[in-house]
Coordinates of N, CA and C in Angstrom, one line a residue:
M76 N 24.6 53.9 -40.9 CA 25.8 54.1 -41.7 C 27.1 53.9 -40.8
T77 N 28.1 53.1 -41.2 CA 29.3 53.0 -40.5 C 30.2 54.2 -40.6
R78 N 31.2 54.2 -39.7 CA 32.1 55.3 -39.7 C 32.9 55.4 -40.9
A79 N 33.3 54.2 -41.5 CA 34.1 54.3 -42.8 C 33.2 54.8 -43.8
R80 N 32.0 54.4 -43.9 CA 31.1 55.1 -45.1 C 30.9 56.6 -44.8
L81 N 30.7 56.9 -43.5 CA 30.5 58.3 -43.2 C 31.7 59.1 -43.6
A82 N 32.9 58.6 -43.4 CA 34.1 59.3 -43.7 C 34.3 59.5 -45.2
A83 N 33.9 58.4 -45.9 CA 34.0 58.5 -47.3 C 33.0 59.5 -47.9
A84 N 31.8 59.6 -47.2 CA 30.8 60.5 -47.7 C 31.3 62.0 -47.5
V85 N 32.0 62.1 -46.4 CA 32.5 63.5 -46.0 C 33.5 63.9 -47.0
V86 N 34.5 62.9 -47.3 CA 35.5 63.2 -48.3 C 34.9 63.6 -49.7
A87 N 33.9 62.8 -50.0 CA 33.4 63.0 -51.4 C 32.7 64.3 -51.4
G88 N 31.9 64.6 -50.2 CA 31.3 65.9 -50.3 C 32.3 67.1 -50.3
G89 N 33.4 66.8 -49.6 CA 34.4 68.0 -49.6 C 34.9 68.1 -51.0
L90 N 35.2 67.1 -51.8 CA 35.7 67.2 -53.1 C 34.7 67.9 -54.0
V91 N 33.4 67.5 -53.8 CA 32.4 68.2 -54.6 C 32.3 69.6 -54.3
L92 N 32.3 70.0 -53.1 CA 32.3 71.4 -52.7 C 33.5 72.2 -53.1
G93 N 34.6 71.4 -53.1 CA 35.8 72.1 -53.5 C 35.8 72.3 -55.0
G94 N 35.1 71.4 -55.8 CA 34.9 71.6 -57.2 C 34.1 72.8 -57.5
C95 N 33.2 73.3 -56.6 CA 32.3 74.4 -56.9 C 33.0 75.7 -56.5
G96 N 34.0 75.6 -55.6 CA 34.7 76.8 -55.3 C 36.2 76.8 -55.8
Q97 N 37.0 76.1 -55.1 CA 38.4 76.0 -55.5 C 38.9 74.6 -55.6
T98 N 39.8 74.2 -56.4 CA 40.3 72.9 -56.5 C 41.2 72.6 -55.3
P99 N 40.9 71.4 -54.6 CA 41.8 71.1 -53.5 C 43.1 70.6 -54.0
S100 N 44.1 70.9 -53.1 CA 45.4 70.5 -53.4 C 45.6 69.0 -53.4
D101 N 46.7 68.5 -54.0 CA 47.0 67.1 -53.9 C 47.2 66.6 -52.5
D102 N 47.8 67.4 -51.7 CA 48.1 67.0 -50.3 C 46.8 66.8 -49.5
T103 N 45.8 67.7 -49.8 CA 44.5 67.6 -49.1 C 43.8 66.4 -49.5
V104 N 43.8 66.0 -50.8 CA 43.1 64.8 -51.2 C 43.8 63.6 -50.7
R105 N 45.1 63.5 -50.7 CA 45.9 62.4 -50.2 C 45.6 62.2 -48.7
S106 N 45.5 63.3 -47.9 CA 45.3 63.2 -46.5 C 43.8 62.6 -46.2
A107 N 42.9 63.0 -47.0 CA 41.5 62.5 -46.9 C 41.3 61.1 -47.1
R108 N 42.1 60.7 -48.3 CA 42.1 59.3 -48.6 C 42.7 58.3 -47.6
E109 N 43.8 58.8 -47.0 CA 44.4 58.0 -45.9 C 43.5 57.9 -44.7
A110 N 42.8 59.0 -44.4 CA 41.9 58.9 -43.2 C 40.7 57.9 -43.5
V111 N 40.2 57.9 -44.8 CA 39.2 57.0 -45.1 C 39.7 55.5 -45.0
T112 N 40.9 55.3 -45.5 CA 41.5 53.9 -45.5 C 41.7 53.5 -44.0
R113 N 42.2 54.4 -43.2 CA 42.4 54.1 -41.8 C 41.1 53.7 -41.1
D114 N 40.0 54.5 -41.4 CA 38.8 54.2 -40.7 C 38.2 52.8 -41.2
V115 N 38.3 52.6 -42.4 CA 37.8 51.3 -43.0 C 38.5 50.2 -42.4
V116 N 39.9 50.2 -42.2 CA 40.6 49.0 -41.6 C 40.2 49.0 -40.1
T117 N 40.0 50.0 -39.5 CA 39.8 50.0 -38.0 C 38.4 49.6 -37.7
N118 N 37.4 50.0 -38.4 CA 36.0 49.7 -38.0 C 35.3 48.6 -38.8
D119 N 35.7 48.2 -40.0 CA 35.0 47.2 -40.7 C 35.5 45.8 -40.4
E120 N 36.8 45.7 -40.0 CA 37.3 44.4 -39.6 C 36.9 44.0 -38.2
P121 N 36.5 42.7 -38.0 CA 36.1 42.4 -36.6 C 37.2 42.5 -35.6
S122 N 36.9 42.9 -34.4 CA 37.9 43.1 -33.3 C 38.3 41.7 -32.9
A123 N 39.6 41.5 -32.6 CA 40.1 40.3 -32.1 C 39.6 40.0 -30.7
P124 N 39.4 38.7 -30.3 CA 39.0 38.5 -29.0 C 39.9 39.0 -27.9
G125 N 39.4 39.6 -26.9 CA 40.2 40.2 -25.8 C 40.7 41.6 -26.1
S126 N 40.5 42.2 -27.3 CA 40.8 43.6 -27.6 C 39.9 44.5 -26.8
P127 N 40.3 45.7 -26.6 CA 39.5 46.7 -25.9 C 38.1 46.9 -26.6
M128 N 38.1 46.8 -27.9 CA 36.8 47.0 -28.6 C 36.0 45.8 -28.7
A129 N 36.5 44.6 -28.4 CA 35.6 43.4 -28.5 C 34.5 43.4 -27.5
P130 N 33.4 43.0 -27.9 CA 32.2 42.9 -27.0 C 32.4 41.8 -26.0
P131 N 32.0 42.1 -24.7 CA 32.1 41.0 -23.7 C 31.4 39.7 -24.0
R132 N 32.0 38.6 -23.8 CA 31.4 37.3 -24.0 C 30.5 36.9 -22.8
R133 N 29.3 36.4 -23.1 CA 28.4 36.0 -22.2 C 28.3 34.4 -22.1
T134 N 28.3 34.0 -21.0 CA 28.1 32.5 -20.8 C 26.6 32.2 -20.9
P135 N 26.2 31.3 -21.8 CA 24.8 31.0 -21.9 C 24.3 30.4 -20.6
R136 N 23.1 30.8 -20.1 CA 22.5 30.2 -19.0 C 21.8 28.9 -19.3
V137 N 22.0 27.9 -18.4 CA 21.4 26.7 -18.6 C 20.3 26.5 -17.5
A138 N 19.0 26.3 -17.9 CA 18.0 26.1 -16.9 C 18.1 24.9 -16.2
T139 N 18.1 24.9 -14.8 CA 18.2 23.7 -14.1 C 17.0 23.6 -13.2
T140 N 16.4 22.4 -13.1 CA 15.3 22.1 -12.3 C 15.6 21.0 -11.3
S141 N 15.0 21.0 -10.1 CA 15.2 19.9 -9.2 C 14.5 18.7 -9.6
P142 N 15.0 17.5 -9.6 CA 14.4 16.3 -9.9 C 13.1 16.2 -9.0
S143 N 12.0 15.8 -9.7 CA 10.7 15.7 -9.0 C 10.6 14.2 -8.6
L144 N 9.8 14.0 -7.5 CA 9.5 12.6 -6.9 C 8.1 12.3 -7.1
P145 N 7.7 11.0 -7.3 CA 6.3 10.7 -7.4 C 5.7 11.0 -6.1
P146 N 4.3 11.2 -6.0 CA 3.6 11.3 -4.8 C 3.8 10.2 -3.8
G147 N 4.2 10.5 -2.5 CA 4.4 9.5 -1.5 C 5.8 9.0 -1.5
D148 N 6.6 9.4 -2.4 CA 8.1 9.0 -2.3 C 8.9 9.8 -1.4
P149 N 9.4 9.3 -0.3 CA 10.1 10.2 0.7 C 11.5 10.6 0.2
G150 N 12.0 10.1 -0.9 CA 13.3 10.4 -1.4 C 14.4 9.6 -0.8
L151 N 15.6 9.7 -1.2 CA 16.8 9.0 -0.8 C 17.2 9.3 0.6
D152 N 16.9 10.5 1.1 CA 17.4 10.9 2.4 C 16.4 10.5 3.5
A153 N 15.3 9.8 3.2 CA 14.4 9.4 4.2 C 15.0 8.4 5.1
P154 N 14.6 8.3 6.4 CA 15.2 7.3 7.3 C 14.6 5.9 6.9
S155 N 15.4 4.8 7.0 CA 15.0 3.5 6.7 C 13.9 3.0 7.7
V156 N 13.1 2.1 7.3 CA 12.1 1.5 8.2 C 12.3 -0.1 8.1
P157 N 11.8 -0.8 9.2 CA 12.1 -2.2 9.2 C 11.3 -2.9 8.1
D158 N 11.8 -3.9 7.6 CA 11.2 -4.7 6.6 C 10.3 -5.7 7.2
P159 N 8.9 -5.6 7.0 CA 8.0 -6.6 7.7 C 8.3 -8.0 7.3
G160 N 8.9 -8.3 6.1 CA 9.2 -9.6 5.7 C 10.5 -10.1 6.1
A161 N 11.3 -9.3 6.7 CA 12.7 -9.8 7.1 C 12.6 -10.7 8.3
P162 N 13.6 -11.6 8.4 CA 13.6 -12.6 9.5 C 13.6 -11.8 10.9
G163 N 12.8 -12.3 11.8 CA 12.7 -11.6 13.1 C 11.6 -10.5 13.2
A164 N 11.1 -10.1 12.0 CA 10.0 -9.1 12.0 C 8.7 -9.8 12.4
E165 N 8.0 -9.2 13.4 CA 6.8 -9.9 13.9 C 5.6 -9.3 13.3
P166 N 4.6 -10.0 12.7 CA 3.5 -9.3 12.2 C 2.7 -8.6 13.2
E167 N 2.0 -7.6 12.8 CA 1.3 -6.8 13.8 C 0.2 -7.6 14.5
A168 N -0.5 -8.5 13.7 CA -1.6 -9.2 14.3 C -1.0 -10.2 15.4
R169 N 0.2 -10.6 15.3 CA 0.7 -11.5 16.3 C 0.9 -10.7 17.6
S170 N 1.3 -9.6 17.6 CA 1.4 -8.9 18.9 C 0.1 -8.5 19.5
H171 N -1.0 -8.4 18.7 CA -2.3 -8.0 19.2 C -3.2 -9.2 19.5
A172 N -2.8 -10.3 19.2 CA -3.5 -11.6 19.4 C -4.0 -11.7 20.9
R173 N -5.2 -12.0 21.2 CA -5.8 -12.0 22.5 C -5.5 -13.4 23.1
R174 N -5.1 -13.2 24.4 CA -4.8 -14.4 25.2 C -5.9 -14.7 26.2
T175 N -7.0 -14.1 26.1 CA -8.3 -14.5 26.7 C -9.5 -14.3 25.7
V176 N -10.5 -15.1 25.9 CA -11.7 -15.0 25.0 C -12.8 -14.3 25.8
P177 N -13.2 -13.1 25.4 CA -14.3 -12.3 26.1 C -15.6 -13.1 26.1
V178 N -16.4 -13.0 27.1 CA -17.7 -13.7 27.2 C -18.6 -13.2 26.0
A179 N -18.4 -12.0 25.6 CA -19.2 -11.4 24.5 C -18.9 -12.1 23.2
A180 N -17.8 -12.9 23.1 CA -17.5 -13.6 21.8 C -18.3 -14.9 21.7
M181 N -19.0 -15.4 22.7 CA -19.7 -16.6 22.8 C -21.2 -16.4 22.5
L182 N -21.8 -17.4 22.0 CA -23.3 -17.3 21.8 C -24.0 -17.1 23.1
T183 N -25.2 -16.6 23.0 CA -26.1 -16.6 24.2 C -27.1 -17.6 24.0
A184 N -27.8 -17.9 25.2 CA -28.9 -18.9 25.1 C -30.0 -18.5 24.2
D185 N -30.3 -17.1 24.3 CA -31.4 -16.6 23.5 C -31.0 -16.6 22.0
T186 N -29.7 -16.4 21.7 CA -29.3 -16.4 20.3 C -29.5 -17.9 19.7
V187 N -29.1 -18.9 20.5 CA -29.3 -20.2 20.1 C -30.8 -20.5 19.9
G188 N -31.6 -20.0 20.8 CA -33.1 -20.2 20.6 C -33.6 -19.6 19.4
V189 N -33.1 -18.4 19.0 CA -33.6 -17.7 17.8 C -33.2 -18.6 16.6
A190 N -32.1 -19.1 16.6 CA -31.7 -20.0 15.4 C -32.3 -21.3 15.3
L191 N -32.4 -22.0 16.5 CA -32.9 -23.4 16.5 C -34.3 -23.5 17.0
G192 N -34.8 -22.5 17.7 CA -36.1 -22.6 18.3 C -36.0 -23.3 19.6
G193 N -37.1 -23.1 20.5 CA -37.1 -23.7 21.8 C -36.4 -22.9 22.8
G194 N -36.3 -23.5 24.0 CA -35.6 -22.8 25.1 C -34.3 -23.5 25.4
W195 N -33.3 -22.6 25.7 CA -31.9 -23.2 25.9 C -31.3 -22.6 27.2
V196 N -30.4 -23.3 27.7 CA -29.7 -22.9 28.9 C -28.2 -23.0 28.6
R197 N -27.4 -22.0 29.0 CA -26.0 -22.0 28.7 C -25.2 -22.3 30.0
T198 N -24.2 -23.2 29.9 CA -23.3 -23.6 31.0 C -21.9 -23.7 30.4
A199 N -20.9 -23.4 31.3 CA -19.5 -23.4 30.9 C -19.0 -24.8 30.8
G200 N -18.1 -25.0 29.8 CA -17.5 -26.3 29.6 C -18.2 -27.2 28.8
G201 N -17.7 -28.5 28.7 CA -18.3 -29.5 27.9 C -17.5 -29.7 26.7
G202 N -18.0 -30.5 25.7 CA -17.4 -30.8 24.5 C -16.7 -32.1 24.4
D203 N -16.3 -32.5 23.2 CA -15.8 -33.8 23.0 C -14.2 -33.5 22.9
Q204 N -13.5 -34.3 23.8 CA -12.0 -34.1 23.9 C -11.3 -34.5 22.6
C205 N -12.0 -35.4 21.8 CA -11.3 -35.9 20.6 C -11.5 -34.9 19.5
V206 N -12.5 -34.0 19.6 CA -12.8 -33.0 18.5 C -12.6 -31.6 19.1
R207 N -11.4 -31.2 19.0 CA -11.1 -29.8 19.6 C -9.9 -29.3 18.8
P208 N -9.8 -28.0 18.7 CA -8.6 -27.3 18.0 C -7.4 -27.4 19.0
E209 N -6.3 -27.5 18.4 CA -5.0 -27.5 19.1 C -4.2 -26.3 18.9
G210 N -3.2 -26.0 19.8 CA -2.2 -25.0 19.6 C -2.7 -23.6 19.8
M211 N -3.8 -23.4 20.4 CA -4.4 -22.1 20.6 C -3.7 -21.3 21.7
L212 N -3.8 -20.0 21.7 CA -3.4 -19.1 22.8 C -4.3 -19.1 23.9
A213 N -5.6 -19.1 23.6 CA -6.7 -19.1 24.6 C -7.9 -19.7 23.9
A214 N -8.8 -20.2 24.8 CA -10.0 -20.8 24.3 C -11.1 -20.7 25.4
S215 N -12.3 -20.7 24.9 CA -13.5 -20.7 25.8 C -14.5 -21.7 25.3
V216 N -15.1 -22.5 26.2 CA -16.1 -23.6 25.8 C -17.4 -23.3 26.6
M217 N -18.5 -23.3 25.8 CA -19.8 -23.2 26.4 C -20.7 -24.3 25.8
S218 N -21.6 -24.8 26.7 CA -22.6 -25.8 26.2 C -24.0 -25.2 26.4
Y219 N -24.9 -25.7 25.4 CA -26.3 -25.1 25.4 C -27.1 -26.3 25.3
G220 N -28.0 -26.5 26.3 CA -28.9 -27.6 26.3 C -30.4 -27.1 26.5
G221 N -31.3 -28.0 26.0 CA -32.7 -27.8 26.2 C -33.4 -29.1 26.5
S222 N -34.7 -29.0 27.0 CA -35.4 -30.1 27.4 C -35.5 -31.2 26.3
S223 N -35.8 -30.8 25.1 CA -36.0 -31.7 24.0 C -35.4 -31.2 22.7
A224 N -34.5 -30.3 22.9 CA -33.9 -29.7 21.6 C -32.5 -30.2 21.3
G225 N -32.0 -31.1 22.1 CA -30.6 -31.6 21.9 C -29.6 -30.8 22.7
L226 N -28.4 -30.9 22.1 CA -27.2 -30.3 22.8 C -26.3 -29.7 21.8
V227 N -25.7 -28.5 22.1 CA -24.8 -27.7 21.3 C -23.6 -27.4 22.1
T228 N -22.4 -27.6 21.6 CA -21.2 -27.2 22.4 C -20.4 -26.2 21.4
E229 N -20.0 -25.0 21.9 CA -19.3 -24.0 21.1 C -17.9 -23.8 21.7
T230 N -16.9 -23.9 20.9 CA -15.5 -23.5 21.2 C -15.0 -22.3 20.4
V231 N -14.5 -21.3 21.1 CA -13.8 -20.2 20.4 C -12.4 -20.1 20.8
A232 N -11.5 -20.2 19.9 CA -10.0 -20.3 20.2 C -9.3 -19.2 19.5
T233 N -8.3 -18.5 20.2 CA -7.5 -17.5 19.5 C -6.2 -18.1 19.1
Y234 N -5.5 -17.5 18.1 CA -4.2 -18.0 17.6 C -3.3 -16.8 17.3
P235 N -2.0 -17.0 17.2 CA -1.1 -15.9 17.0 C -1.4 -15.1 15.7
D236 N -1.9 -15.8 14.7 CA -2.2 -15.1 13.4 C -3.1 -16.0 12.6
S237 N -3.6 -15.4 11.5 CA -4.5 -16.2 10.6 C -4.0 -17.5 10.1
G238 N -2.6 -17.5 9.8 CA -2.0 -18.8 9.3 C -2.1 -19.9 10.3
A239 N -1.8 -19.5 11.6 CA -1.9 -20.6 12.7 C -3.3 -21.0 12.8
A240 N -4.3 -20.2 12.7 CA -5.7 -20.6 12.9 C -6.1 -21.5 11.7
D241 N -5.7 -21.2 10.5 CA -6.0 -22.0 9.3 C -5.4 -23.4 9.5
A242 N -4.1 -23.4 10.0 CA -3.4 -24.7 10.1 C -4.1 -25.6 11.2
A243 N -4.7 -25.0 12.2 CA -5.4 -25.7 13.2 C -6.7 -26.4 12.7
V244 N -7.3 -25.7 11.8 CA -8.6 -26.3 11.2 C -8.2 -27.4 10.3
K245 N -7.2 -27.2 9.5 CA -6.7 -28.3 8.5 C -6.3 -29.5 9.3
A246 N -5.7 -29.3 10.5 CA -5.2 -30.5 11.2 C -6.5 -31.2 11.8
M247 N -7.5 -30.5 12.0 CA -8.8 -31.2 12.6 C -9.4 -32.1 11.6
R248 N -9.1 -31.9 10.2 CA -9.7 -32.8 9.3 C -9.1 -34.2 9.5
Q249 N -7.9 -34.4 9.8 CA -7.4 -35.7 10.1 C -7.8 -36.2 11.5
A250 N -7.9 -35.2 12.4 CA -8.3 -35.6 13.8 C -9.7 -36.2 13.9
V251 N -10.6 -35.6 13.2 CA -12.0 -36.1 13.3 C -12.1 -37.4 12.6
A252 N -11.4 -37.6 11.5 CA -11.4 -38.9 10.8 C -10.9 -40.0 11.7
G253 N -9.9 -39.6 12.5 CA -9.3 -40.6 13.4 C -10.2 -40.9 14.6
C254 N -11.1 -40.0 14.9 CA -12.1 -40.2 16.0 C -13.3 -41.0 15.5
G255 N -13.4 -41.3 14.3 CA -14.5 -42.1 13.8 C -15.6 -41.3 13.1
W256 N -15.4 -40.1 12.9 CA -16.4 -39.2 12.2 C -16.4 -39.5 10.7
D257 N -17.5 -39.4 10.1 CA -17.7 -39.7 8.6 C -17.9 -38.5 7.8
G258 N -17.9 -38.6 6.5 CA -18.3 -37.5 5.7 C -17.5 -36.2 5.9
V259 N -16.3 -36.3 6.1 CA -15.4 -35.2 6.3 C -15.3 -34.4 5.1
G260 N -15.7 -33.0 5.2 CA -15.7 -32.2 4.0 C -15.3 -30.8 4.3
D261 N -15.4 -30.0 3.3 CA -15.1 -28.5 3.5 C -16.3 -27.7 3.1
P262 N -17.0 -27.0 4.0 CA -18.2 -26.2 3.7 C -17.9 -24.9 3.1
R263 N -16.6 -24.6 2.9 CA -16.2 -23.4 2.2 C -16.6 -22.1 3.0
L264 N -16.2 -22.1 4.3 CA -16.5 -21.0 5.2 C -15.2 -20.4 5.7
G265 N -15.1 -19.1 5.9 CA -14.0 -18.4 6.4 C -12.8 -18.6 5.6
S266 N -11.6 -18.7 6.1 CA -10.4 -18.9 5.4 C -9.9 -20.3 5.3
A267 N -10.5 -21.2 6.2 CA -10.4 -22.6 6.3 C -11.5 -23.2 7.0
S268 N -12.0 -24.4 6.6 CA -13.2 -25.0 7.3 C -13.2 -26.5 7.2
V269 N -13.9 -27.1 8.1 CA -14.0 -28.6 8.0 C -15.4 -28.9 8.6
S270 N -16.1 -29.9 8.1 CA -17.3 -30.4 8.7 C -17.3 -31.9 8.6
A271 N -18.1 -32.6 9.5 CA -18.2 -34.0 9.6 C -19.3 -34.4 10.3
E272 N -19.7 -35.8 10.2 CA -20.9 -36.3 10.9 C -20.4 -37.6 11.6
D273 N -21.2 -37.8 12.7 CA -20.9 -39.0 13.5 C -22.3 -39.5 14.1
G274 N -23.0 -40.2 13.2 CA -24.4 -40.6 13.7 C -25.3 -39.4 13.9
P275 N -25.8 -39.3 15.1 CA -26.7 -38.1 15.4 C -25.9 -36.8 15.6
R276 N -24.7 -36.8 15.5 CA -23.9 -35.6 15.8 C -23.4 -35.0 14.5
S277 N -23.2 -33.6 14.5 CA -22.6 -32.9 13.4 C -21.6 -31.9 14.0
M278 N -20.5 -31.6 13.3 CA -19.6 -30.6 13.7 C -19.1 -29.7 12.5
V279 N -18.8 -28.6 12.8 CA -18.3 -27.6 11.9 C -17.2 -26.7 12.6
A280 N -16.1 -26.6 12.0 CA -15.0 -25.7 12.5 C -14.6 -24.8 11.4
V281 N -14.4 -23.5 11.7 CA -14.2 -22.4 10.8 C -13.1 -21.5 11.4
S282 N -12.1 -21.2 10.6 CA -11.0 -20.2 11.0 C -11.3 -18.8 10.2
S283 N -11.2 -17.8 11.0 CA -11.4 -16.4 10.4 C -10.7 -15.4 11.3
E284 N -9.8 -14.6 10.7 CA -9.0 -13.5 11.3 C -8.3 -14.0 12.6
G285 N -7.7 -15.1 12.6 CA -6.9 -15.6 13.7 C -7.7 -16.2 14.8
L286 N -8.9 -16.6 14.5 CA -9.8 -17.3 15.4 C -10.3 -18.6 14.8
V287 N -10.6 -19.5 15.7 CA -11.3 -20.8 15.2 C -12.6 -21.0 16.1
V288 N -13.7 -21.1 15.3 CA -15.0 -21.3 16.0 C -15.4 -22.8 15.6
L289 N -15.7 -23.5 16.7 CA -16.1 -24.9 16.5 C -17.5 -25.2 17.2
L290 N -18.3 -25.7 16.4 CA -19.7 -26.1 16.9 C -19.9 -27.5 16.7
V291 N -20.4 -28.2 17.8 CA -20.8 -29.6 17.7 C -22.1 -29.7 18.3
G292 N -23.0 -30.3 17.4 CA -24.4 -30.4 17.8 C -24.9 -31.8 17.7
E293 N -25.9 -32.1 18.5 CA -26.6 -33.5 18.4 C -28.1 -33.4 18.7
G294 N -28.8 -34.4 18.1 CA -30.1 -34.5 18.4 C -30.9 -33.5 17.6
A295 N -32.0 -33.0 18.2 CA -32.9 -32.0 17.4 C -32.1 -30.8 17.0
A296 N -31.0 -30.5 17.5 CA -30.2 -29.3 17.1 C -29.7 -29.3 15.8
V297 N -29.4 -30.5 15.2 CA -28.8 -30.6 13.9 C -29.8 -31.3 12.9
E298 N -31.0 -31.6 13.4 CA -31.9 -32.3 12.4 C -32.4 -31.4 11.2
R299 N -32.5 -30.2 11.4 CA -32.8 -29.2 10.3 C -31.6 -28.5 9.9
A300 N -31.1 -28.9 8.7 CA -29.8 -28.3 8.2 C -29.8 -26.8 8.0
G301 N -31.0 -26.3 7.6 CA -31.0 -24.8 7.5 C -30.9 -24.1 8.8
R302 N -31.4 -24.6 9.8 CA -31.3 -23.9 11.1 C -29.9 -24.1 11.7
W303 N -29.3 -25.3 11.5 CA -28.0 -25.5 12.0 C -27.0 -24.6 11.2
A304 N -27.2 -24.4 9.9 CA -26.2 -23.5 9.2 C -26.5 -22.0 9.7
S305 N -27.7 -21.7 10.1 CA -27.9 -20.4 10.6 C -27.2 -20.2 11.9
L306 N -27.1 -21.2 12.7 CA -26.5 -21.0 14.0 C -25.0 -20.9 13.8
V307 N -24.4 -21.6 12.8 CA -23.0 -21.5 12.5 C -22.6 -20.0 12.1
D308 N -23.5 -19.4 11.3 CA -23.3 -18.0 10.9 C -23.3 -17.1 12.0
L309 N -24.3 -17.3 13.0 CA -24.4 -16.5 14.2 C -23.2 -16.6 15.1
A310 N -22.7 -17.8 15.2 CA -21.4 -18.1 16.0 C -20.2 -17.3 15.4
L311 N -20.1 -17.4 14.1 CA -19.0 -16.6 13.4 C -19.1 -15.2 13.7
G312 N -20.4 -14.6 13.5 CA -20.5 -13.2 13.7 C -20.3 -12.7 15.1
S313 N -20.8 -13.6 16.1 CA -20.6 -13.1 17.5 C -19.1 -13.3 18.1
S314 N -18.3 -14.0 17.4 CA -16.9 -14.3 17.9 C -15.9 -13.1 17.6
C315 N -16.3 -12.1 16.9 CA -15.4 -11.1 16.5 C -14.8 -10.3 17.7
P316 N -15.4 -10.2 18.9 CA -14.7 -9.5 20.0 C -13.4 -10.2 20.5
A317 N -13.3 -11.5 20.0 CA -12.1 -12.3 20.4 C -11.0 -12.0 19.4
A318 N -11.3 -11.4 18.3 CA -10.2 -11.2 17.3 C -9.3 -10.1 17.6
A319 N -8.1 -10.2 17.0 CA -7.0 -9.2 17.4 C -7.5 -7.8 17.1
D320 N -8.2 -7.5 16.0 CA -8.6 -6.2 15.7 C -10.1 -5.9 16.1
G321 N -10.7 -6.8 16.8 CA -12.0 -6.6 17.3 C -13.0 -6.8 16.2
C322 N -14.2 -6.3 16.4 CA -15.3 -6.4 15.4 C -15.1 -5.4 14.2
H323 N -15.4 -5.8 13.0 CA -15.2 -4.9 11.8 C -16.6 -4.3 11.5

């Protein structure tokens, strides 16, 4: 109950009680009515903003959250890093390219014997000067010979990166044709490859991971295509110590 209604009830009660005892005077009734009217005006009308009776205003709170970043995003304040694709940026493989070919990257005489059969002896050097990769950082050449098994020459060459190795193999396609080799084709090995034949001789060059592996065989070494292909696979597998990242 509001104060105005309470005052009205008190006045009414007083008039009733007065009727049971004695009649209130006109001045008493008039004073009571003025008190009721004053209370109604004071308490029933809303207080003006800023008046002593006005309730304090509250500023509504607005929930704020920090913007979230996706996993792995360092944000705008993270330090900048070099752009690997910008001019002058050197690929990592280029800085790690080997400038020597380890002996472990070459075939052994026993490995050649496993693939081709018979007994073999390994000696340094050899090869056809007209059929060789160009532009390498480093290269190693080994020759493998047997009493009646023919001859095999292996070349392992390193390059600044895979693109340079692929380009060297593609250039050999024209080089071997100019040297009189026939049947120039692509055996689909590594990232680039070329094969050709010249009478009793066969050659295969393959690029992989910044390396070029070249095999040239003649005589009994290339008579059986399956064994020759097996030797090419073994040469690719054994060459990984010469790669920039080593064996995988």
